[in-house]
Amino acid sequence: MFDPQKLSEAEYDALCEYAKDLFVFSATESLSVNDPKQYAELLRYSEACSQWSYALDAATMTIDPEECGSGDPIRVTISCVFQGEGKSRCVDVADVYFTLEGMDERLGTVVWFPERDSWR
């Protein structure tokens, strides 16, 4: 099973970078066309966001090998962090799912606004 605790900082960063690339590609090529309202919401968050946050862990669900590759599923949660009045607020805008094996083929899937999604 995939264990993110065993990753070096460079490996962790590379997986988050891969997730970021999938996030950007999926937003511009898919979300913008298939769900313009959510895309507009993502753009509003992006404009107001103080910084982006990435949290990587082993996914506990079965994912489609044709979409994500075979092997242990990985989830990277991408969040907007908003700073204001001495406190910060965080909104999860996407969960990116992929596998190490699927990375060579640029496979993965993005779940937008995962706190609202019922299949997670």
mmCIF file of C-alpha atoms in Angstrom, residues 44-118:
data_model
loop_
_atom_site.group_PDB
_atom_site.id
_atom_site.type_symbol
_atom_site.label_atom_id
_atom_site.label_comp_id
_atom_site.label_asym_id
_atom_site.label_seq_id
_atom_site.Cartn_x
_atom_site.Cartn_y
_atom_site.Cartn_z
ATOM 1 C CA ARG A 44 -13.495 33.576 -7.946
ATOM 2 C CA TYR A 45 -11.739 31.502 -5.289
ATOM 3 C CA SER A 46 -8.482 31.643 -7.247
ATOM 4 C CA GLU A 47 -8.576 35.426 -7.451
ATOM 5 C CA ALA A 48 -9.232 35.839 -3.712
ATOM 6 C CA CYS A 49 -6.948 33.040 -2.530
ATOM 7 C CA SER A 50 -3.983 34.042 -0.362
ATOM 8 C CA GLN A 51 -2.160 30.780 -1.078
ATOM 9 C CA TRP A 52 -2.733 27.252 -2.327
ATOM 10 C CA SER A 53 -2.411 24.266 -0.019
ATOM 11 C CA TYR A 54 -1.710 20.653 -1.031
ATOM 12 C CA ALA A 55 -2.365 17.643 1.201
ATOM 13 C CA LEU A 56 -1.306 14.221 -0.081
ATOM 14 C CA ASP A 57 -2.517 10.912 1.298
ATOM 15 C CA ALA A 58 -3.342 7.349 0.305
ATOM 16 C CA ALA A 59 -6.864 7.201 -1.090
ATOM 17 C CA THR A 60 -9.123 4.689 0.608
ATOM 18 C CA MET A 61 -11.387 4.123 -2.348
ATOM 19 C CA THR A 62 -11.272 2.127 -5.550
ATOM 20 C CA ILE A 63 -10.530 4.198 -8.623
ATOM 21 C CA ASP A 64 -10.897 3.320 -12.308
ATOM 22 C CA PRO A 65 -7.540 2.050 -13.644
ATOM 23 C CA GLU A 66 -8.429 3.353 -17.114
ATOM 24 C CA GLU A 67 -8.744 6.891 -15.723
ATOM 25 C CA CYS A 68 -6.017 6.814 -13.081
ATOM 26 C CA GLY A 69 -3.735 3.869 -13.790
ATOM 27 C CA SER A 70 -3.297 0.641 -11.889
ATOM 28 C CA GLY A 71 -1.724 0.491 -8.459
ATOM 29 C CA ASP A 72 -2.396 2.127 -5.139
ATOM 30 C CA PRO A 73 -4.579 5.240 -5.366
ATOM 31 C CA ILE A 74 -3.199 8.579 -4.240
ATOM 32 C CA ARG A 75 -5.301 11.620 -3.360
ATOM 33 C CA VAL A 76 -4.056 15.181 -3.311
ATOM 34 C CA THR A 77 -6.495 17.676 -1.851
ATOM 35 C CA ILE A 78 -5.986 21.159 -3.265
ATOM 36 C CA SER A 79 -7.286 24.009 -1.137
ATOM 37 C CA CYS A 80 -7.481 27.795 -1.261
ATOM 38 C CA VAL A 81 -6.341 29.458 1.927
ATOM 39 C CA PHE A 82 -7.808 32.854 2.734
ATOM 40 C CA GLN A 83 -6.142 35.122 5.301
ATOM 41 C CA GLY A 84 -8.115 37.764 7.111
ATOM 42 C CA GLU A 85 -8.542 39.475 10.450
ATOM 43 C CA GLY A 86 -6.067 37.324 12.339
ATOM 44 C CA LYS A 87 -7.421 33.987 11.158
ATOM 45 C CA SER A 88 -7.376 31.905 8.048
ATOM 46 C CA ARG A 89 -10.064 29.955 6.268
ATOM 47 C CA CYS A 90 -9.518 27.040 3.931
ATOM 48 C CA VAL A 91 -11.788 25.776 1.122
ATOM 49 C CA ASP A 92 -11.094 22.430 -0.546
ATOM 50 C CA VAL A 93 -11.552 23.077 -4.255
ATOM 51 C CA ALA A 94 -10.471 19.697 -5.639
ATOM 52 C CA ASP A 95 -9.376 16.171 -4.863
ATOM 53 C CA VAL A 96 -7.003 14.834 -7.506
ATOM 54 C CA TYR A 97 -6.768 11.030 -7.746
ATOM 55 C CA PHE A 98 -4.017 9.140 -9.561
ATOM 56 C CA THR A 99 -1.496 6.321 -9.153
ATOM 57 C CA LEU A 100 2.268 6.197 -9.458
ATOM 58 C CA GLU A 101 1.877 3.808 -12.386
ATOM 59 C CA GLY A 102 -0.603 6.123 -14.127
ATOM 60 C CA MET A 103 1.674 9.133 -13.954
ATOM 61 C CA ASP A 104 3.716 7.962 -16.968
ATOM 62 C CA GLU A 105 0.559 8.079 -19.082
ATOM 63 C CA ARG A 106 -0.602 11.391 -17.537
ATOM 64 C CA LEU A 107 -3.690 9.715 -16.029
ATOM 65 C CA GLY A 108 -5.802 10.964 -13.159
ATOM 66 C CA THR A 109 -9.192 12.340 -12.259
ATOM 67 C CA VAL A 110 -10.342 15.458 -10.441
ATOM 68 C CA VAL A 111 -13.335 15.760 -8.124
ATOM 69 C CA TRP A 112 -14.341 19.410 -7.870
ATOM 70 C CA PHE A 113 -15.447 20.846 -4.524
ATOM 71 C CA PRO A 114 -15.187 17.428 -2.836
ATOM 72 C CA GLU A 115 -17.000 18.464 0.338
ATOM 73 C CA ARG A 116 -20.138 18.788 -1.793
ATOM 74 C CA ASP A 117 -19.590 15.563 -3.723
ATOM 75 C CA SER A 118 -21.536 12.536 -2.505
#
